[in-house]
Coordinates of N, CA and C and ligand atoms in Angstrom, one line a residue:
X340 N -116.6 -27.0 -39.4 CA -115.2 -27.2 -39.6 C -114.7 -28.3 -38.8
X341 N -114.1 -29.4 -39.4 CA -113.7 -30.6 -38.5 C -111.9 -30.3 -38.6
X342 N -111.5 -30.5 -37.5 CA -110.2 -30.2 -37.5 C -109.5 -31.3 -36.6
X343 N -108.7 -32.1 -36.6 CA -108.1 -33.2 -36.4 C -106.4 -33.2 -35.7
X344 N -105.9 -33.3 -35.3 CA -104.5 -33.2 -34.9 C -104.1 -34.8 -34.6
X345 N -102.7 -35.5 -35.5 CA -102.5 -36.4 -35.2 C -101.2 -36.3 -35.3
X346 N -100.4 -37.5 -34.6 CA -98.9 -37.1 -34.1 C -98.6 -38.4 -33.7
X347 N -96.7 -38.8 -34.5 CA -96.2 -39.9 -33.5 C -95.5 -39.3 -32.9
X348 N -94.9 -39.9 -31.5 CA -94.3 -39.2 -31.0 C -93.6 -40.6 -29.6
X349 N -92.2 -40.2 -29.7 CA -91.5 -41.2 -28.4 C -91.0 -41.0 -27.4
X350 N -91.1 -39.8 -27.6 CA -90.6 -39.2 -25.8 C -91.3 -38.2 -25.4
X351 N -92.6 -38.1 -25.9 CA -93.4 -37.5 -25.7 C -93.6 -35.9 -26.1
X352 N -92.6 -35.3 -26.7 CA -92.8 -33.6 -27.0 C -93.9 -33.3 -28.3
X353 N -93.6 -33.9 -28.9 CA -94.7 -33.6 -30.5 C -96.3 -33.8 -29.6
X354 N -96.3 -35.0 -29.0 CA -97.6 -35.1 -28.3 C -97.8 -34.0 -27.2
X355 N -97.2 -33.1 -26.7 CA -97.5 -31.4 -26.4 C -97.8 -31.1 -26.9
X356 N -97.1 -30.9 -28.3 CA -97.3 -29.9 -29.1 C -98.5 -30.4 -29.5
X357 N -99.1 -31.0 -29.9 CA -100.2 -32.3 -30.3 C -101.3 -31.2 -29.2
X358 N -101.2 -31.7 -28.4 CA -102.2 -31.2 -27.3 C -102.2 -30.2 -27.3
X359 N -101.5 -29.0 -27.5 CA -101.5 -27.8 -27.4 C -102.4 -27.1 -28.4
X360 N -102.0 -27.6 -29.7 CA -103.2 -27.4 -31.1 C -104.3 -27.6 -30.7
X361 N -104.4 -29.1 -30.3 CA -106.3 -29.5 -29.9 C -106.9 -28.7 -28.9
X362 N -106.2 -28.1 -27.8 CA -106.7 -27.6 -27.1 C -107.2 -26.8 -27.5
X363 N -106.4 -25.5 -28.2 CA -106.6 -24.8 -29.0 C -107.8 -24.1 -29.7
X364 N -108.1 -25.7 -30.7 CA -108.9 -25.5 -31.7 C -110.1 -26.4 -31.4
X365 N -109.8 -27.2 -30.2 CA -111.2 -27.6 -29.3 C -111.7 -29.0 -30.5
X366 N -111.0 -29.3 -30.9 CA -110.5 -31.3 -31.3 C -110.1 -32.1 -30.5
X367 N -109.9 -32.9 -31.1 CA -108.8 -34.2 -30.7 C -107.5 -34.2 -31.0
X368 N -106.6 -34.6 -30.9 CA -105.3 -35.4 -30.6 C -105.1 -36.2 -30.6
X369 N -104.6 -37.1 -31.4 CA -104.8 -39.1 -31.7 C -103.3 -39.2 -32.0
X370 N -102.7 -40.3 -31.2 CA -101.3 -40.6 -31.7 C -102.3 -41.6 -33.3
X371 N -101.0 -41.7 -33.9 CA -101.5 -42.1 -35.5 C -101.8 -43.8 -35.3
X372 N -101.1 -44.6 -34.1 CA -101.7 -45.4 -34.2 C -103.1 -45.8 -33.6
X373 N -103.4 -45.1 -32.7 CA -105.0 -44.9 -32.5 C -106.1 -45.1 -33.7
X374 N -105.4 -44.4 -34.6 CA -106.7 -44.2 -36.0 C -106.3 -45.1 -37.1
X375 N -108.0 -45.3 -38.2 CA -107.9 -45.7 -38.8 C -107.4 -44.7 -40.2
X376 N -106.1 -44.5 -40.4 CA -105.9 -43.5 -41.4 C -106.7 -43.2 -42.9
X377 N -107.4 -44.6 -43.2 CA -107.8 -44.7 -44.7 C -109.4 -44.1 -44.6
X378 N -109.9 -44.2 -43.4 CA -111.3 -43.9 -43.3 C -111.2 -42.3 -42.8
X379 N -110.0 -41.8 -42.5 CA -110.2 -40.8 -41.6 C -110.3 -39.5 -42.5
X380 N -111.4 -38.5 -42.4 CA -112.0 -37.3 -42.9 C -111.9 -35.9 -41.9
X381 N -111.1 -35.1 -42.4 CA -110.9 -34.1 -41.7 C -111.1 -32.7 -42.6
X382 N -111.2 -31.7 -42.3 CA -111.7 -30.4 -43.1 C -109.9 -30.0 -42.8
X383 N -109.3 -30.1 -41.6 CA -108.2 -29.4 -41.3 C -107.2 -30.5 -40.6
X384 N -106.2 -30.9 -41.1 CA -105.6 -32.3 -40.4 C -104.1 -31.6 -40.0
X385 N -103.5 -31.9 -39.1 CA -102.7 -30.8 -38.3 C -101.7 -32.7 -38.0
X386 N -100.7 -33.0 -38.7 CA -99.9 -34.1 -38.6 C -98.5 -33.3 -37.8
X387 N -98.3 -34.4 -37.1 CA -96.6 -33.9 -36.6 C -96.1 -35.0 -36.1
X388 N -94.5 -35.2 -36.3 CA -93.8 -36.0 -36.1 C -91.8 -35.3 -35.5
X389 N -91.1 -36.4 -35.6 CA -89.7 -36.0 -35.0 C -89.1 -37.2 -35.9
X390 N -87.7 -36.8 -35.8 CA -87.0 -37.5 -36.5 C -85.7 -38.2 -35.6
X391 N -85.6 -39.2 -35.9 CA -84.8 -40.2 -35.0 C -84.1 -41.1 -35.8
X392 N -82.5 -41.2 -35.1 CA -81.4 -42.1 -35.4 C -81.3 -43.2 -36.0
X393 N -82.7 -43.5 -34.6 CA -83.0 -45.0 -35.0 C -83.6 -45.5 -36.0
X394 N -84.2 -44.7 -36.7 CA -85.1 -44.8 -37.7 C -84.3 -44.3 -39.0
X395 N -82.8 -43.9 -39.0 CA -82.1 -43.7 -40.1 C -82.5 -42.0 -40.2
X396 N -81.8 -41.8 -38.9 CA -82.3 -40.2 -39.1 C -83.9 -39.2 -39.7
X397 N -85.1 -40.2 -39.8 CA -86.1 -40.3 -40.4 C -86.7 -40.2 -39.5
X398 N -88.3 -39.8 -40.4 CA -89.5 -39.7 -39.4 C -89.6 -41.0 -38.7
X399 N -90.5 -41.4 -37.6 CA -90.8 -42.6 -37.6 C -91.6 -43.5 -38.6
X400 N -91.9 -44.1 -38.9 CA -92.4 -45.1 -39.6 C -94.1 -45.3 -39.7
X401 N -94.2 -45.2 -38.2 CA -95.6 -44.9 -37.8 C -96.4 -44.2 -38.3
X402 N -95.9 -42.5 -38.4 CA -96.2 -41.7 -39.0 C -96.3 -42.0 -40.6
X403 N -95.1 -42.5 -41.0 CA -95.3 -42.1 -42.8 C -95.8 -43.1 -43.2
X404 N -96.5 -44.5 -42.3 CA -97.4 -45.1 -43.0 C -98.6 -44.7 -42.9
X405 N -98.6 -44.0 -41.8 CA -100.2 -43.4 -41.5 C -100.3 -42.5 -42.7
X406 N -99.5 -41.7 -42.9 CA -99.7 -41.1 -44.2 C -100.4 -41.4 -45.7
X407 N -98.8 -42.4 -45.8 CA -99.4 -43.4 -47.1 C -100.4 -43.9 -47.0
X408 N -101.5 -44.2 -46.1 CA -102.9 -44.6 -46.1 C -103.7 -43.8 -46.0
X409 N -103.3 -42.3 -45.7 CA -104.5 -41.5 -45.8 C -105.3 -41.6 -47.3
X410 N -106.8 -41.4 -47.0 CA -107.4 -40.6 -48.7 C -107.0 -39.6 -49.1
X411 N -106.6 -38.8 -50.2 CA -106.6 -37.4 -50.2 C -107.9 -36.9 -50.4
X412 N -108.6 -37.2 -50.5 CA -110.1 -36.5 -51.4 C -111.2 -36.5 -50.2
X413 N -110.0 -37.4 -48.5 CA -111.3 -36.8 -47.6 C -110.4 -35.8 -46.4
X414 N -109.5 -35.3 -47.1 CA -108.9 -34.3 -46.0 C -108.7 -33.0 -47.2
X415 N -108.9 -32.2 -46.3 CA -109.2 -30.3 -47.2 C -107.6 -30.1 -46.8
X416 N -107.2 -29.6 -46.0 CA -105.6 -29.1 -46.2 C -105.1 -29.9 -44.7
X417 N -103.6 -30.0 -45.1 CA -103.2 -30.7 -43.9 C -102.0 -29.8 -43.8
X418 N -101.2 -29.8 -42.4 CA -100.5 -28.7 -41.8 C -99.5 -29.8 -41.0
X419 N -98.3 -29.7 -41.3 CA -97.1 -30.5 -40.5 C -96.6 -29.4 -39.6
X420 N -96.2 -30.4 -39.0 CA -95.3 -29.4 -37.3 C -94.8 -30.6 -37.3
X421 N -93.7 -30.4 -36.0 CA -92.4 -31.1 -35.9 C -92.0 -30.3 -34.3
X422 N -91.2 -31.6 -33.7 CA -90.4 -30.7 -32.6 C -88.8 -31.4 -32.7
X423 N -87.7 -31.1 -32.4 CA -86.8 -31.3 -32.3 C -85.4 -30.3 -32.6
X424 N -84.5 -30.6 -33.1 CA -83.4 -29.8 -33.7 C -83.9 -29.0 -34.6
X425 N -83.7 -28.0 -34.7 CA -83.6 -26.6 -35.1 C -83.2 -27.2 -37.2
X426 N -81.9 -27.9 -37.2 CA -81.9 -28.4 -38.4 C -82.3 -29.2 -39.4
X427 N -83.4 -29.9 -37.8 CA -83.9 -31.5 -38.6 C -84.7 -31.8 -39.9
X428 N -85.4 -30.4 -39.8 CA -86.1 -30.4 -40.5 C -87.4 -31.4 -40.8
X429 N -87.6 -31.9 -39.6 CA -88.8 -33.1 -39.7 C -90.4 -32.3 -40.2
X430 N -90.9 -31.4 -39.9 CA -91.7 -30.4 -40.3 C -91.8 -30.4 -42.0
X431 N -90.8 -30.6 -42.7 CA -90.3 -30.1 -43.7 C -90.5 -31.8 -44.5
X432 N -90.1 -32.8 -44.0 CA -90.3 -34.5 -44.3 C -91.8 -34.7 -44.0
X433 N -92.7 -34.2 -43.2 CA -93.6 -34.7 -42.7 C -94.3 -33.7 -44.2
X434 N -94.6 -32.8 -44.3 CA -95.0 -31.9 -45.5 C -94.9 -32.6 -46.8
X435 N -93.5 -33.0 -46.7 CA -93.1 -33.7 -48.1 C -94.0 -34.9 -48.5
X436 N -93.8 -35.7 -47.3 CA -94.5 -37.2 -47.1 C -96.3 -37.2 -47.7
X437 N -97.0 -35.8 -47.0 CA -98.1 -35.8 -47.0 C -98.4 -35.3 -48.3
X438 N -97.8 -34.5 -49.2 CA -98.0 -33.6 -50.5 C -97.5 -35.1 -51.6
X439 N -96.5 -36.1 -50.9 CA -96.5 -36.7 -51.8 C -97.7 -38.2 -52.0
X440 N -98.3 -38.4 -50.8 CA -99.9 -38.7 -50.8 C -100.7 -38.0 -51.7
X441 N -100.4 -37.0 -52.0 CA -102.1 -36.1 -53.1 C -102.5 -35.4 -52.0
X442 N -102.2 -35.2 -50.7 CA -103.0 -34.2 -50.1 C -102.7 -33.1 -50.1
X443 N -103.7 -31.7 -49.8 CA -103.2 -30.5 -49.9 C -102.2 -30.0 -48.7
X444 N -101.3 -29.6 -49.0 CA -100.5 -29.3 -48.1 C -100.4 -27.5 -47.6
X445 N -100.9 -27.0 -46.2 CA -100.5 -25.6 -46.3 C -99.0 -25.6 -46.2
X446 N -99.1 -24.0 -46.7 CA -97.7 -23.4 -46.8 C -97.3 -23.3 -45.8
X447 N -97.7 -22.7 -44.6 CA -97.1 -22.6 -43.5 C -97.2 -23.8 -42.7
X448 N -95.5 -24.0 -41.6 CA -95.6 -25.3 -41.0 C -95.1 -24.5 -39.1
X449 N -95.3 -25.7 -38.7 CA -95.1 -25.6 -37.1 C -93.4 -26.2 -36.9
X450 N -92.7 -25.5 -36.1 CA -91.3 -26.2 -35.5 C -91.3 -26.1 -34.3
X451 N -90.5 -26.2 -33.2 CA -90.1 -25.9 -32.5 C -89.3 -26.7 -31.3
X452 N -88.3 -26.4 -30.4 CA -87.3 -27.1 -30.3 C -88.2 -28.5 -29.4
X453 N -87.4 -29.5 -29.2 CA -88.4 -30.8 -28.6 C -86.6 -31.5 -27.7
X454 N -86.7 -31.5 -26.4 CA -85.7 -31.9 -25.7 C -85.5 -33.1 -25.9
X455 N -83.9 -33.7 -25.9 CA -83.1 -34.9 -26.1 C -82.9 -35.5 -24.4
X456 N -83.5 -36.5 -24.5 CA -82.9 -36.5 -23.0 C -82.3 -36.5 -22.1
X457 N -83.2 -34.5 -21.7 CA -82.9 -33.8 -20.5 C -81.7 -33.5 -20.8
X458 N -81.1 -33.5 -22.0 CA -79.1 -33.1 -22.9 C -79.5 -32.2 -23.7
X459 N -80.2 -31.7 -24.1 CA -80.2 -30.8 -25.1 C -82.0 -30.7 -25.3
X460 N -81.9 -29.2 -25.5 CA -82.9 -28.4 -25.4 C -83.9 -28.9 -24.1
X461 N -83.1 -28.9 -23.2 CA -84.0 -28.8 -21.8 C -85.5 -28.0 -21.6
X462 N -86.0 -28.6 -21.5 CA -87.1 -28.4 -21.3 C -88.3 -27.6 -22.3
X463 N -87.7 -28.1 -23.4 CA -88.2 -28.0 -24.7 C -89.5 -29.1 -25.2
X464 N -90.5 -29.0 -25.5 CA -91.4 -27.6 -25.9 C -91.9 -27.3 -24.2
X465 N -91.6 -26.0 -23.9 CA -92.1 -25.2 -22.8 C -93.5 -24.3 -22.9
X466 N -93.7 -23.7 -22.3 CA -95.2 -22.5 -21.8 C -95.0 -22.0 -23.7
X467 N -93.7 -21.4 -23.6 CA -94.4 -20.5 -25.1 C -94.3 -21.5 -26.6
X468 N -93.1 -22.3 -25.9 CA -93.4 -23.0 -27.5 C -95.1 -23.5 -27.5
X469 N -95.7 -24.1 -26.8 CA -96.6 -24.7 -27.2 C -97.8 -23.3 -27.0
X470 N -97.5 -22.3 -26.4 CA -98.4 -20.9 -27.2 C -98.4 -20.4 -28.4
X471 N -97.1 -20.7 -28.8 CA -97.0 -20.8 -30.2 C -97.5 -21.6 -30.9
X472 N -97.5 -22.7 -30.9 CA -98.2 -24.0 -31.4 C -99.9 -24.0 -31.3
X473 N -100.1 -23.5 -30.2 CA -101.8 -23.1 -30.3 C -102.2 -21.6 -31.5
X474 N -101.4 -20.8 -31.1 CA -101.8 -19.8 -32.5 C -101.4 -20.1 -33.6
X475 N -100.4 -20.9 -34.2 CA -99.9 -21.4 -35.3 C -101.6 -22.3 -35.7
X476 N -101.7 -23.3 -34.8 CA -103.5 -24.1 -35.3 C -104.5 -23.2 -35.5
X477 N -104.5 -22.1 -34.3 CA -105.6 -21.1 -34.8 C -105.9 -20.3 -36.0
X478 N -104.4 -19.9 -36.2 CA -104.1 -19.3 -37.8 C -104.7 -20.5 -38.7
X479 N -103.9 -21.3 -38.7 CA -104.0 -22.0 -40.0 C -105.3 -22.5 -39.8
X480 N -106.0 -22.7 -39.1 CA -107.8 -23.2 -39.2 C -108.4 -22.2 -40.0
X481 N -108.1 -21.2 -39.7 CA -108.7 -19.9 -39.4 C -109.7 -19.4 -38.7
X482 N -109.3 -20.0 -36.9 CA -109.8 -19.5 -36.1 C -109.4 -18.4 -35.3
X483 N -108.0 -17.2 -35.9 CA -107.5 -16.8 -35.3 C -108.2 -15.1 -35.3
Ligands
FMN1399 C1 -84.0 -42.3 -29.8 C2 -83.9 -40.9 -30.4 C3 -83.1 -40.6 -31.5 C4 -83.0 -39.4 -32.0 N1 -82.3 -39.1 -33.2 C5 -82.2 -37.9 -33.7 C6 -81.5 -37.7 -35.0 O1 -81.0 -38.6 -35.6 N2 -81.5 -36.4 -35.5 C7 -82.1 -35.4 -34.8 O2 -82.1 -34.2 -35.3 N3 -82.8 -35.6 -33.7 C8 -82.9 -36.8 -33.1 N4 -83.6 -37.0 -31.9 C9 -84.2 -35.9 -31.3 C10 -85.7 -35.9 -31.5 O3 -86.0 -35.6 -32.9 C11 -86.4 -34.8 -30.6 O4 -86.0 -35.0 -29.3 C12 -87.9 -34.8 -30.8 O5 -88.4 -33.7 -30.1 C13 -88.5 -36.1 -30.2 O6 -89.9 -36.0 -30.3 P1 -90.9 -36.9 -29.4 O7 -90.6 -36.6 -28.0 O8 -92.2 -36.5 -29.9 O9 -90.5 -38.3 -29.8 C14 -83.7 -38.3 -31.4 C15 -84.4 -38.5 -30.2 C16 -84.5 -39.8 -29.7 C17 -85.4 -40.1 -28.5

């Protein structure tokens, strides 16, 4: 089972959460621009992103091109997570993005809050969110 975790991320929380999965599930962790998206083959691909102002309230850009270049026919199911506002719903855009690639998308996704600088959600993703984020990868691999 090849399992993959990739993630953009600007202030660093998704890349917790990022790391918290891989640890996890005993992968890697690749911010998206590290990889070559079109070549890249995973059994279990675990994407996450955040959504920002500056980007028109949107994912970053980084991320949803990385997307639009994946193959679908060399990744088995892919699993979005997201950190930020509770409403943003980036988890939810990141899913959308990838399902609307051709790839398989699991049903279940990852949230959890991701702090604004040191203003909101202080010290967000903490000890449990990213415990959570490790059993959320375990489940969905089905290493749990
Ligand atoms: C420059 C900037 C702009 C942001 N704009 C929004 C926004 O428009 N809406 C929102 O819900 N969250 C916004 N956020 C909050 C981020 O989505 C949240 O902090 C997220 O956890 C950041 O993830 P990262 O640390 O992986 O980059 C913004 C954060 C930053 C740094």
């Amino acid at each position: 089972m090849k399992a993959l975790v990739v993630y953009a991320s600007q202030t660093g929380n998704t890349r917790k959460v990022a790391e918290a999965m891989a640890r996890a599930l005993g992968c890697e962790a690749r911010a998206v621009g590290e990889l070559d998206a079109a070549a890249l083959e995973a059994e279990s691909l675990f994407a996450g992103g955040a959504v920002y102002a500056t980007h028109d309230h949107g994912l970053d850009p980084a991320l949803t091109g990385f997307i639009a270049r994946l193959d679908p026919r060399k990744v088995g199911t892919a699993y979005a997570f997201s950190t930020g506002f509770e409403r943003s719903d980036a988890s939810g855009l990141v899913a959308r993005a990838l399902a609307a690639r051709g790839v398989a998308v699991g049903r279940e996704r990852f949230a959890c809050k991701g702090q604004l600088f040191k203003l909101f959600m202080r010290g967000h993703p903490d000890a449990r969110d990213l415990e959570a984020a490790a059993a959320f990868a375990r489940r969905a691999a089905g290493q749990a």
